[in-house]
Amino acid sequence: MRSTAAILLLPLLFACAGLPRITPAGEAETADIVKEGLAPFLKGPCRLVHSIDGTLPGGSRATMIGVSAAEPDTGRIRCTLMSIEGLVLLDAEYNARLVINRGIGPLASPDMVMGMLRDIRLILFGPAGSPVGAGMLPDGGRVCRYRADDGMTDLVMRQRGTVELVLYDGSSKVVRRVRFSGERRNGMPANIRLSAPGVFGYTLDLDLIEAEPLR
Amino acid sequence: MRRYSVANVIIRLSILLLCLTLVAWGDSWDQIKRAAGDITSVQAEFTQKKHMEILARPLASRGRLYFQAPRSLRWEYLSPVNSVLLMHGGTVTRYVRKGGSVIKDSSAQLQSMQIVLQEITLWMRGNFDANPSFTPELRPGRIIVLTPKEKSMAGIIQRIELKLSNEPGVIRSVTIYESRKSYTVIDFNRVTMNKTLPESLFRGL
């Protein structure tokens, strides 16, 4: 029986080979870690307004305003991106399928908009999949690890309530890092930094302007 | 068909609005053109309200602008995003203040802005019909309506409406319609004309 369980767990061990090792926590502490890790994400339907400072490939920078209305229960998202002057560059919604109500320039591309929506989902809804472990990382951070079909996600608790999300692809390569920090307003963190590594990498710094629960 | 980049549209609209702020008054184009020649500087405060279907209430911004003839401009948002657009000596710069730091905007729109600067001198003389992007119409009640000439622009901006104040040289509000449910209203107040402005306003933060 024990050997059968070990064989069944082997794929999981190999899949996690490139990820930081976790020293497992006790049962009681595990529940706390899971709860704490999910603190930055939406608990119910909400409308959010952020200023977004983007550092794009090549180092150019641009600042915009983003408005999102999201329902974590259904996964429905509507998002609007506009210039500081108020010109709407993107109005899109996702509810099982993508609809672009308005897209100007590169933001008319469904592929690009879907990429944006994936980032927004990550920021608002948190990790896909189920928890597969919780405990302590070698650097001392408490962590909860999630496993989904296409990769793993770590939620790491840092100092002063900061939570860091690290998204790994199927080969355990880091594909996104998201850092949630600052005071919470209506449960949402004041500051979010999303980084996509690589040659075409980019960084988005989001500062919360408004957070309002939707009825 | 002429194509417009996002940056180009923003720039054109920003400059158009600013210039209209400077020259919009009167009940006839001739009156507008005559009065435009007397303006040497403008400073004003503004509130901007963005209306969208996704918002339960409009998103409010506020700021101030300074203009010094012939072509120096400072268009500054104080909230919710603190940003400053500067045009001076033929160069265009944009800064965003964030926390204690200042970010210099290096997007392509600043290059496009220099091209559009040439149009400012025309607008300053009240030559709205010289703008290749919009058809101007002066309506009763001191309202100017600008309609895009080209389909590609009309897909981005349906029309712009300007309401002029009773006070010569002062514009009361500008409304930019992107669609039936998405529009921006900018209200101007505390407008001061022809006051000497320090050059440092247009040189940096």
Short mmCIF file of C-alpha atoms in Angstrom, two decimals:
data_model
loop_
_atom_site.label_atom_id
_atom_site.label_comp_id
_atom_site.label_asym_id
_atom_site.label_seq_id
_atom_site.Cartn_x
_atom_site.Cartn_y
_atom_site.Cartn_z
CA MET A 1 0.00 0.00 0.00
CA ARG A 2 2.75 2.40 1.00
CA SER A 3 4.76 1.61 -2.13
CA THR A 4 1.69 2.19 -4.30
CA ALA A 5 1.23 5.65 -2.76
CA ALA A 6 4.88 6.44 -3.36
CA ILE A 7 4.56 5.49 -7.05
CA LEU A 8 1.46 7.63 -7.41
CA LEU A 9 3.28 10.61 -5.88
CA LEU A 10 6.32 10.26 -8.13
CA PRO A 11 4.97 12.40 -11.00
CA LEU A 12 4.24 15.18 -8.54
CA LEU A 13 7.76 15.02 -7.16
CA PHE A 14 9.28 15.22 -10.63
CA ALA A 15 6.97 18.07 -11.59
CA CYS A 16 8.16 20.02 -8.57
CA ALA A 17 11.82 19.25 -9.16
CA GLY A 18 12.68 22.82 -10.24
CA LEU A 19 10.60 24.54 -7.62
CA PRO A 20 11.86 25.67 -4.22
CA ARG A 21 11.63 22.93 -1.64
CA ILE A 22 8.91 23.23 0.96
CA THR A 23 9.28 22.09 4.53
CA PRO A 24 5.73 20.96 5.30
CA ALA A 25 3.74 22.74 7.97
CA GLY A 26 1.50 21.08 10.52
CA GLU A 27 -2.17 20.61 9.78
CA ALA A 28 -3.35 23.58 11.84
CA GLU A 29 -0.76 25.94 10.42
CA THR A 30 -1.50 24.79 6.88
CA ALA A 31 -5.03 26.13 7.09
CA ASP A 32 -3.72 29.52 8.26
CA ILE A 33 -1.18 29.68 5.45
CA VAL A 34 -3.78 28.86 2.81
CA LYS A 35 -6.11 31.53 4.16
CA GLU A 36 -3.38 34.16 4.42
CA GLY A 37 -2.13 33.46 0.92
CA LEU A 38 -5.55 34.08 -0.57
CA ALA A 39 -6.03 37.38 1.27
CA PRO A 40 -5.16 39.69 -1.68
CA PHE A 41 -7.74 38.19 -4.03
CA LEU A 42 -11.38 39.01 -4.62
CA LYS A 43 -13.89 37.39 -2.28
CA GLY A 44 -16.91 38.57 -4.23
CA PRO A 45 -17.95 40.70 -7.21
CA CYS A 46 -16.01 43.94 -7.22
CA ARG A 47 -15.20 46.97 -9.35
CA LEU A 48 -11.65 48.27 -9.23
CA VAL A 49 -9.95 51.33 -10.62
CA HIS A 50 -6.15 51.34 -10.86
CA SER A 51 -3.51 53.57 -12.27
CA ILE A 52 -1.19 51.35 -14.28
CA ASP A 53 2.43 52.18 -14.98
CA GLY A 54 3.81 49.84 -17.58
CA THR A 55 7.48 49.24 -18.30
CA LEU A 56 7.50 47.61 -21.69
CA PRO A 57 10.11 45.64 -23.65
CA GLY A 58 12.88 48.06 -24.60
CA GLY A 59 12.36 50.08 -21.43
CA SER A 60 9.69 52.48 -22.64
CA ARG A 61 7.13 53.48 -20.06
CA ALA A 62 3.50 54.48 -20.25
CA THR A 63 0.86 55.28 -17.65
CA MET A 64 -2.83 54.50 -18.04
CA ILE A 65 -5.97 53.96 -16.00
CA GLY A 66 -7.63 50.56 -15.78
CA VAL A 67 -11.16 49.74 -14.64
CA SER A 68 -12.14 46.14 -13.93
CA ALA A 69 -15.42 44.60 -12.88
CA ALA A 70 -14.94 40.99 -11.88
CA GLU A 71 -16.92 38.11 -10.40
CA PRO A 72 -14.71 35.42 -8.88
CA ASP A 73 -17.59 32.93 -8.62
CA THR A 74 -18.31 32.94 -12.34
CA GLY A 75 -14.94 34.07 -13.66
CA ARG A 76 -16.63 36.90 -15.54
CA ILE A 77 -14.45 39.95 -16.14
CA ARG A 78 -15.03 43.24 -17.87
CA CYS A 79 -12.06 45.53 -18.21
CA THR A 80 -11.46 48.97 -19.61
CA LEU A 81 -8.11 50.58 -20.29
CA MET A 82 -7.88 54.30 -20.93
CA SER A 83 -5.38 57.07 -21.23
CA ILE A 84 -4.99 59.60 -18.42
CA GLU A 85 -6.89 62.00 -20.67
CA GLY A 86 -9.82 59.57 -20.65
CA LEU A 87 -9.66 58.09 -24.14
CA VAL A 88 -10.79 54.47 -23.94
CA LEU A 89 -8.31 52.20 -25.67
CA LEU A 90 -9.85 48.90 -24.68
CA ASP A 91 -13.25 47.72 -23.49
CA ALA A 92 -13.43 43.95 -23.33
CA GLU A 93 -15.28 41.29 -21.41
CA TYR A 94 -14.75 37.62 -20.82
CA ASN A 95 -17.56 35.32 -19.87
CA ALA A 96 -16.60 31.90 -21.23
CA ARG A 97 -15.63 33.70 -24.44
CA LEU A 98 -13.89 36.96 -25.25
CA VAL A 99 -15.83 39.96 -26.55
CA ILE A 100 -13.94 43.12 -27.49
CA ASN A 101 -16.40 45.99 -27.41
CA ARG A 102 -13.72 48.49 -28.34
CA GLY A 103 -10.07 47.98 -29.11
CA ILE A 104 -7.75 50.57 -30.57
CA GLY A 105 -4.44 49.76 -32.25
CA PRO A 106 -2.78 46.65 -30.83
CA LEU A 107 -5.59 46.31 -28.32
CA ALA A 108 -7.89 45.21 -31.11
CA SER A 109 -5.99 41.91 -31.22
CA PRO A 110 -7.85 39.09 -29.43
CA ASP A 111 -4.57 37.32 -28.67
CA MET A 112 -3.15 40.37 -26.97
CA VAL A 113 -6.35 41.05 -25.06
CA MET A 114 -6.54 37.42 -23.90
CA GLY A 115 -2.98 37.76 -22.61
CA MET A 116 -4.04 40.83 -20.66
CA LEU A 117 -7.07 39.07 -19.28
CA ARG A 118 -4.93 36.17 -18.12
CA ASP A 119 -2.82 38.66 -16.15
CA ILE A 120 -5.94 40.30 -14.74
CA ARG A 121 -7.35 36.91 -13.71
CA LEU A 122 -4.09 36.10 -11.98
CA ILE A 123 -4.15 39.39 -10.10
CA LEU A 124 -7.80 39.31 -9.10
CA PHE A 125 -8.73 35.64 -8.80
CA GLY A 126 -5.48 34.12 -7.63
CA PRO A 127 -4.05 30.71 -8.44
CA ALA A 128 -5.80 28.08 -10.51
CA GLY A 129 -5.90 24.50 -9.26
CA SER A 130 -5.82 23.06 -5.79
CA PRO A 131 -3.37 23.33 -2.87
CA VAL A 132 -0.82 20.52 -2.90
CA GLY A 133 1.38 21.64 -0.06
CA ALA A 134 2.04 24.35 2.51
CA GLY A 135 4.97 25.13 4.76
CA MET A 136 8.23 26.97 4.79
CA LEU A 137 10.57 27.88 1.91
CA PRO A 138 14.37 27.73 2.35
CA ASP A 139 14.39 31.56 2.55
CA GLY A 140 11.99 31.45 5.48
CA GLY A 141 8.86 32.53 3.68
CA ARG A 142 5.67 30.69 4.44
CA VAL A 143 4.20 29.29 1.28
CA CYS A 144 1.17 27.56 -0.14
CA ARG A 145 1.65 25.69 -3.42
CA TYR A 146 -1.12 25.12 -5.97
CA ARG A 147 -1.13 22.68 -8.82
CA ALA A 148 -3.06 23.21 -12.05
CA ASP A 149 -3.05 21.43 -15.42
CA ASP A 150 -0.48 23.78 -16.95
CA GLY A 151 1.81 24.50 -14.01
CA MET A 152 2.23 25.39 -10.38
CA THR A 153 1.71 28.52 -8.34
CA ASP A 154 3.33 29.51 -5.07
CA LEU A 155 1.77 32.07 -2.75
CA VAL A 156 4.50 33.28 -0.47
CA MET A 157 3.89 35.38 2.62
CA ARG A 158 6.46 38.14 3.05
CA GLN A 159 6.90 40.85 5.66
CA ARG A 160 4.25 43.45 6.53
CA GLY A 161 1.40 41.57 4.92
CA THR A 162 2.97 41.42 1.50
CA VAL A 163 2.05 38.36 -0.53
CA GLU A 164 4.06 37.21 -3.52
CA LEU A 165 2.61 35.01 -6.24
CA VAL A 166 5.03 33.02 -8.38
CA LEU A 167 3.59 31.26 -11.41
CA TYR A 168 5.55 28.38 -12.94
CA ASP A 169 4.86 26.76 -16.28
CA GLY A 170 4.91 22.99 -16.87
CA SER A 171 8.71 22.96 -16.97
CA SER A 172 8.95 24.80 -13.64
CA LYS A 173 10.09 28.02 -15.27
CA VAL A 174 8.86 31.23 -13.65
CA VAL A 175 6.46 32.93 -16.05
CA ARG A 176 4.91 35.57 -13.76
CA ARG A 177 5.61 37.18 -10.44
CA VAL A 178 2.99 39.28 -8.70
CA ARG A 179 3.62 41.19 -5.52
CA PHE A 180 0.67 42.43 -3.46
CA SER A 181 1.48 45.08 -0.87
CA GLY A 182 0.21 48.18 0.88
CA GLU A 183 -2.90 48.84 2.89
CA ARG A 184 -6.08 47.02 1.96
CA ARG A 185 -9.13 48.94 0.78
CA ASN A 186 -12.31 46.90 0.64
CA GLY A 187 -9.99 43.92 0.93
CA MET A 188 -7.86 44.83 -2.05
CA PRO A 189 -4.15 45.67 -1.76
CA ALA A 190 -3.12 49.23 -2.56
CA ASN A 191 -0.15 48.22 -4.71
CA ILE A 192 0.38 45.36 -7.11
CA ARG A 193 3.45 44.70 -9.23
CA LEU A 194 3.25 42.10 -11.98
CA SER A 195 6.44 41.05 -13.74
CA ALA A 196 6.75 38.88 -16.80
CA PRO A 197 10.38 37.79 -17.26
CA GLY A 198 12.16 37.16 -20.53
CA VAL A 199 13.26 38.98 -23.67
CA PHE A 200 9.78 40.38 -24.20
CA GLY A 201 9.20 40.80 -20.51
CA TYR A 202 7.30 43.65 -18.96
CA THR A 203 6.34 45.04 -15.60
CA LEU A 204 3.02 46.52 -14.55
CA ASP A 205 2.69 48.61 -11.40
CA LEU A 206 -0.90 48.99 -10.34
CA ASP A 207 -1.95 51.51 -7.69
CA LEU A 208 -5.46 51.22 -6.38
CA ILE A 209 -7.67 54.28 -6.92
CA GLU A 210 -11.05 52.77 -6.03
CA ALA A 211 -12.40 49.40 -4.91
CA GLU A 212 -16.13 48.96 -4.68
CA PRO A 213 -18.07 45.74 -4.03
CA LEU A 214 -20.71 45.00 -6.66
CA ARG A 215 -24.15 43.93 -5.60
CA MET B 1 -7.71 55.99 -45.81
CA ARG B 2 -5.67 57.80 -43.25
CA ARG B 3 -4.83 55.69 -40.20
CA TYR B 4 -4.50 57.03 -36.68
CA SER B 5 -2.35 55.55 -33.98
CA VAL B 6 -3.64 55.62 -30.43
CA ALA B 7 -0.93 58.04 -29.44
CA ASN B 8 -1.68 60.30 -32.35
CA VAL B 9 -5.35 60.46 -31.48
CA ILE B 10 -4.64 61.29 -27.86
CA ILE B 11 -2.20 63.96 -28.85
CA ARG B 12 -4.48 65.52 -31.42
CA LEU B 13 -7.36 65.60 -28.98
CA SER B 14 -5.29 66.96 -26.14
CA ILE B 15 -3.88 69.75 -28.23
CA LEU B 16 -7.18 70.46 -29.88
CA LEU B 17 -8.91 70.79 -26.52
CA LEU B 18 -6.21 72.96 -25.14
CA CYS B 19 -6.23 75.25 -28.11
CA LEU B 20 -9.97 75.43 -28.11
CA THR B 21 -9.79 76.47 -24.51
CA LEU B 22 -7.71 79.35 -25.64
CA VAL B 23 -9.68 80.51 -28.61
CA ALA B 24 -13.28 79.48 -28.12
CA TRP B 25 -15.61 82.40 -27.64
CA GLY B 26 -18.19 84.39 -29.58
CA ASP B 27 -21.05 83.67 -31.86
CA SER B 28 -19.33 83.67 -35.24
CA TRP B 29 -16.12 82.32 -36.66
CA ASP B 30 -14.98 85.87 -37.48
CA GLN B 31 -15.54 86.92 -33.90
CA ILE B 32 -13.61 83.93 -32.68
CA LYS B 33 -10.75 84.59 -35.02
CA ARG B 34 -10.56 88.26 -34.08
CA ALA B 35 -10.57 87.59 -30.36
CA ALA B 36 -8.00 84.85 -30.68
CA GLY B 37 -5.42 87.35 -31.72
CA ASP B 38 -5.56 89.11 -28.36
CA ILE B 39 -4.64 86.15 -26.19
CA THR B 40 -1.11 85.99 -24.85
CA SER B 41 -1.61 83.55 -21.98
CA VAL B 42 -4.23 81.43 -20.22
CA GLN B 43 -4.30 79.65 -16.93
CA ALA B 44 -7.21 77.63 -15.59
CA GLU B 45 -8.26 74.78 -13.39
CA PHE B 46 -10.32 71.89 -14.68
CA THR B 47 -12.30 68.90 -13.54
CA GLN B 48 -12.68 65.90 -15.80
CA LYS B 49 -15.41 63.30 -15.43
CA LYS B 50 -15.25 60.07 -17.38
CA HIS B 51 -18.59 58.36 -17.93
CA MET B 52 -18.58 54.68 -18.88
CA GLU B 53 -21.00 51.80 -18.68
CA ILE B 54 -18.62 49.89 -16.43
CA LEU B 55 -18.63 52.69 -13.85
CA ALA B 56 -21.48 53.28 -11.39
CA ARG B 57 -20.41 56.91 -11.11
CA PRO B 58 -18.04 58.93 -13.26
CA LEU B 59 -14.32 58.74 -12.64
CA ALA B 60 -13.22 62.23 -11.63
CA SER B 61 -9.88 63.82 -12.37
CA ARG B 62 -8.76 67.36 -11.73
CA GLY B 63 -5.90 69.51 -12.80
CA ARG B 64 -4.76 72.82 -14.21
CA LEU B 65 -3.40 74.19 -17.43
CA TYR B 66 -1.13 77.02 -18.42
CA PHE B 67 -0.60 78.38 -21.89
CA GLN B 68 1.81 81.05 -23.05
CA ALA B 69 1.69 82.22 -26.65
CA PRO B 70 2.92 81.27 -29.08
CA ARG B 71 3.40 77.63 -28.17
CA SER B 72 4.26 76.88 -24.55
CA LEU B 73 1.89 74.65 -22.67
CA ARG B 74 1.60 72.90 -19.32
CA TRP B 75 -1.33 70.47 -18.96
CA GLU B 76 -1.25 69.00 -15.49
CA TYR B 77 -3.38 66.38 -13.77
CA LEU B 78 -3.32 66.57 -9.98
CA SER B 79 -5.47 63.49 -9.32
CA PRO B 80 -6.02 60.60 -9.47
CA VAL B 81 -2.80 60.29 -11.49
CA ASN B 82 -0.34 63.12 -11.07
CA SER B 83 1.06 63.86 -14.51
CA VAL B 84 2.45 66.85 -16.36
CA LEU B 85 2.62 67.40 -20.10
CA LEU B 86 5.01 70.13 -21.16
CA MET B 87 5.43 71.72 -24.57
CA HIS B 88 8.14 74.34 -24.83
CA GLY B 89 10.76 75.39 -27.35
CA GLY B 90 9.64 72.81 -29.86
CA THR B 91 10.03 69.86 -27.52
CA VAL B 92 7.39 67.83 -25.76
CA THR B 93 7.89 66.07 -22.44
CA ARG B 94 5.60 64.20 -20.17
CA TYR B 95 6.18 63.23 -16.57
CA VAL B 96 4.24 61.13 -14.13
CA ARG B 97 4.81 61.60 -10.43
CA LYS B 98 4.53 58.45 -8.39
CA GLY B 99 5.29 58.38 -4.71
CA GLY B 100 8.51 60.28 -4.35
CA SER B 101 9.74 59.57 -7.84
CA VAL B 102 9.17 61.05 -11.27
CA ILE B 103 8.73 58.85 -14.33
CA LYS B 104 9.49 60.28 -17.75
CA ASP B 105 7.04 59.02 -20.33
CA SER B 106 8.97 57.63 -23.26
CA SER B 107 6.05 56.40 -25.33
CA ALA B 108 5.75 57.12 -29.03
CA GLN B 109 3.06 59.71 -28.53
CA LEU B 110 5.58 62.38 -27.66
CA GLN B 111 7.22 62.16 -31.09
CA SER B 112 3.85 62.46 -32.77
CA MET B 113 3.07 65.46 -30.62
CA GLN B 114 5.86 67.49 -32.14
CA ILE B 115 4.31 67.02 -35.57
CA VAL B 116 0.97 68.28 -34.36
CA LEU B 117 2.53 71.36 -32.80
CA GLN B 118 2.49 72.97 -36.24
CA GLU B 119 -1.28 72.99 -36.07
CA ILE B 120 -1.36 75.02 -32.90
CA THR B 121 -0.55 78.28 -34.59
CA LEU B 122 -3.51 77.77 -36.94
CA TRP B 123 -5.90 77.02 -34.11
CA MET B 124 -4.58 79.98 -32.15
CA ARG B 125 -5.90 82.15 -34.98
CA GLY B 126 -9.26 80.43 -34.73
CA ASN B 127 -8.71 78.52 -37.96
CA PHE B 128 -10.66 75.43 -36.98
CA ASP B 129 -11.25 74.49 -40.59
CA ALA B 130 -7.50 74.14 -41.01
CA ASN B 131 -7.50 71.06 -38.80
CA PRO B 132 -7.48 68.06 -41.14
CA SER B 133 -9.16 65.73 -38.67
CA PHE B 134 -12.40 67.53 -37.74
CA THR B 135 -15.20 69.52 -39.34
CA PRO B 136 -16.19 72.43 -37.11
CA GLU B 137 -19.75 73.67 -36.70
CA LEU B 138 -20.78 76.70 -34.70
CA ARG B 139 -24.25 76.19 -33.22
CA PRO B 140 -26.58 78.64 -31.45
CA GLY B 141 -25.90 79.05 -27.76
CA ARG B 142 -22.15 79.30 -28.25
CA ILE B 143 -21.62 75.65 -28.89
CA ILE B 144 -18.94 74.34 -31.20
CA VAL B 145 -19.30 70.79 -32.48
CA LEU B 146 -16.34 69.04 -34.04
CA THR B 147 -17.08 66.00 -36.14
CA PRO B 148 -14.37 63.68 -37.46
CA LYS B 149 -13.85 63.95 -41.19
CA GLU B 150 -12.56 60.44 -41.65
CA LYS B 151 -14.14 57.14 -40.81
CA SER B 152 -11.07 55.83 -39.06
CA MET B 153 -11.16 58.75 -36.62
CA ALA B 154 -14.93 58.53 -36.23
CA GLY B 155 -14.49 55.00 -34.96
CA ILE B 156 -12.55 56.44 -32.06
CA ILE B 157 -14.29 59.77 -31.42
CA GLN B 158 -17.89 60.35 -32.47
CA ARG B 159 -17.84 64.10 -31.81
CA ILE B 160 -16.60 66.84 -29.52
CA GLU B 161 -18.83 69.53 -28.09
CA LEU B 162 -17.55 72.76 -26.62
CA LYS B 163 -19.69 75.14 -24.63
CA LEU B 164 -18.43 78.67 -24.48
CA SER B 165 -18.80 80.95 -21.51
CA ASN B 166 -20.44 84.34 -21.70
CA GLU B 167 -17.09 85.80 -20.83
CA PRO B 168 -15.06 86.33 -23.99
CA GLY B 169 -12.15 84.00 -24.29
CA VAL B 170 -13.44 81.54 -21.72
CA ILE B 171 -14.72 78.06 -22.46
CA ARG B 172 -17.13 76.49 -19.99
CA SER B 173 -16.86 72.81 -20.84
CA VAL B 174 -15.73 70.26 -23.39
CA THR B 175 -17.46 66.93 -23.92
CA ILE B 176 -15.81 64.18 -25.92
CA TYR B 177 -18.15 61.46 -27.10
CA GLU B 178 -16.54 58.14 -27.88
CA SER B 179 -19.85 56.30 -27.96
CA ARG B 180 -23.35 56.73 -26.56
CA LYS B 181 -22.28 55.30 -23.21
CA SER B 182 -18.70 56.50 -23.05
CA TYR B 183 -17.88 60.19 -22.88
CA THR B 184 -15.65 62.63 -21.06
CA VAL B 185 -16.73 66.00 -19.67
CA ILE B 186 -14.11 68.61 -18.86
CA ASP B 187 -15.25 71.70 -16.97
CA PHE B 188 -12.99 74.71 -16.73
CA ASN B 189 -12.99 77.22 -13.92
CA ARG B 190 -10.86 79.97 -12.43
CA VAL B 191 -9.75 81.01 -15.89
CA THR B 192 -7.27 83.87 -16.04
CA MET B 193 -6.24 85.42 -19.33
CA ASN B 194 -3.20 87.41 -20.39
CA LYS B 195 -1.33 87.22 -17.14
CA THR B 196 2.45 86.92 -17.29
CA LEU B 197 3.51 83.34 -16.58
CA PRO B 198 7.01 82.34 -15.50
CA GLU B 199 8.90 80.42 -18.16
CA SER B 200 9.90 77.86 -15.57
CA LEU B 201 6.34 76.53 -15.66
CA PHE B 202 6.99 75.15 -19.12
CA ARG B 203 10.53 73.96 -18.58
CA GLY B 204 10.03 71.32 -15.92
CA LEU B 205 8.20 70.16 -12.87
#
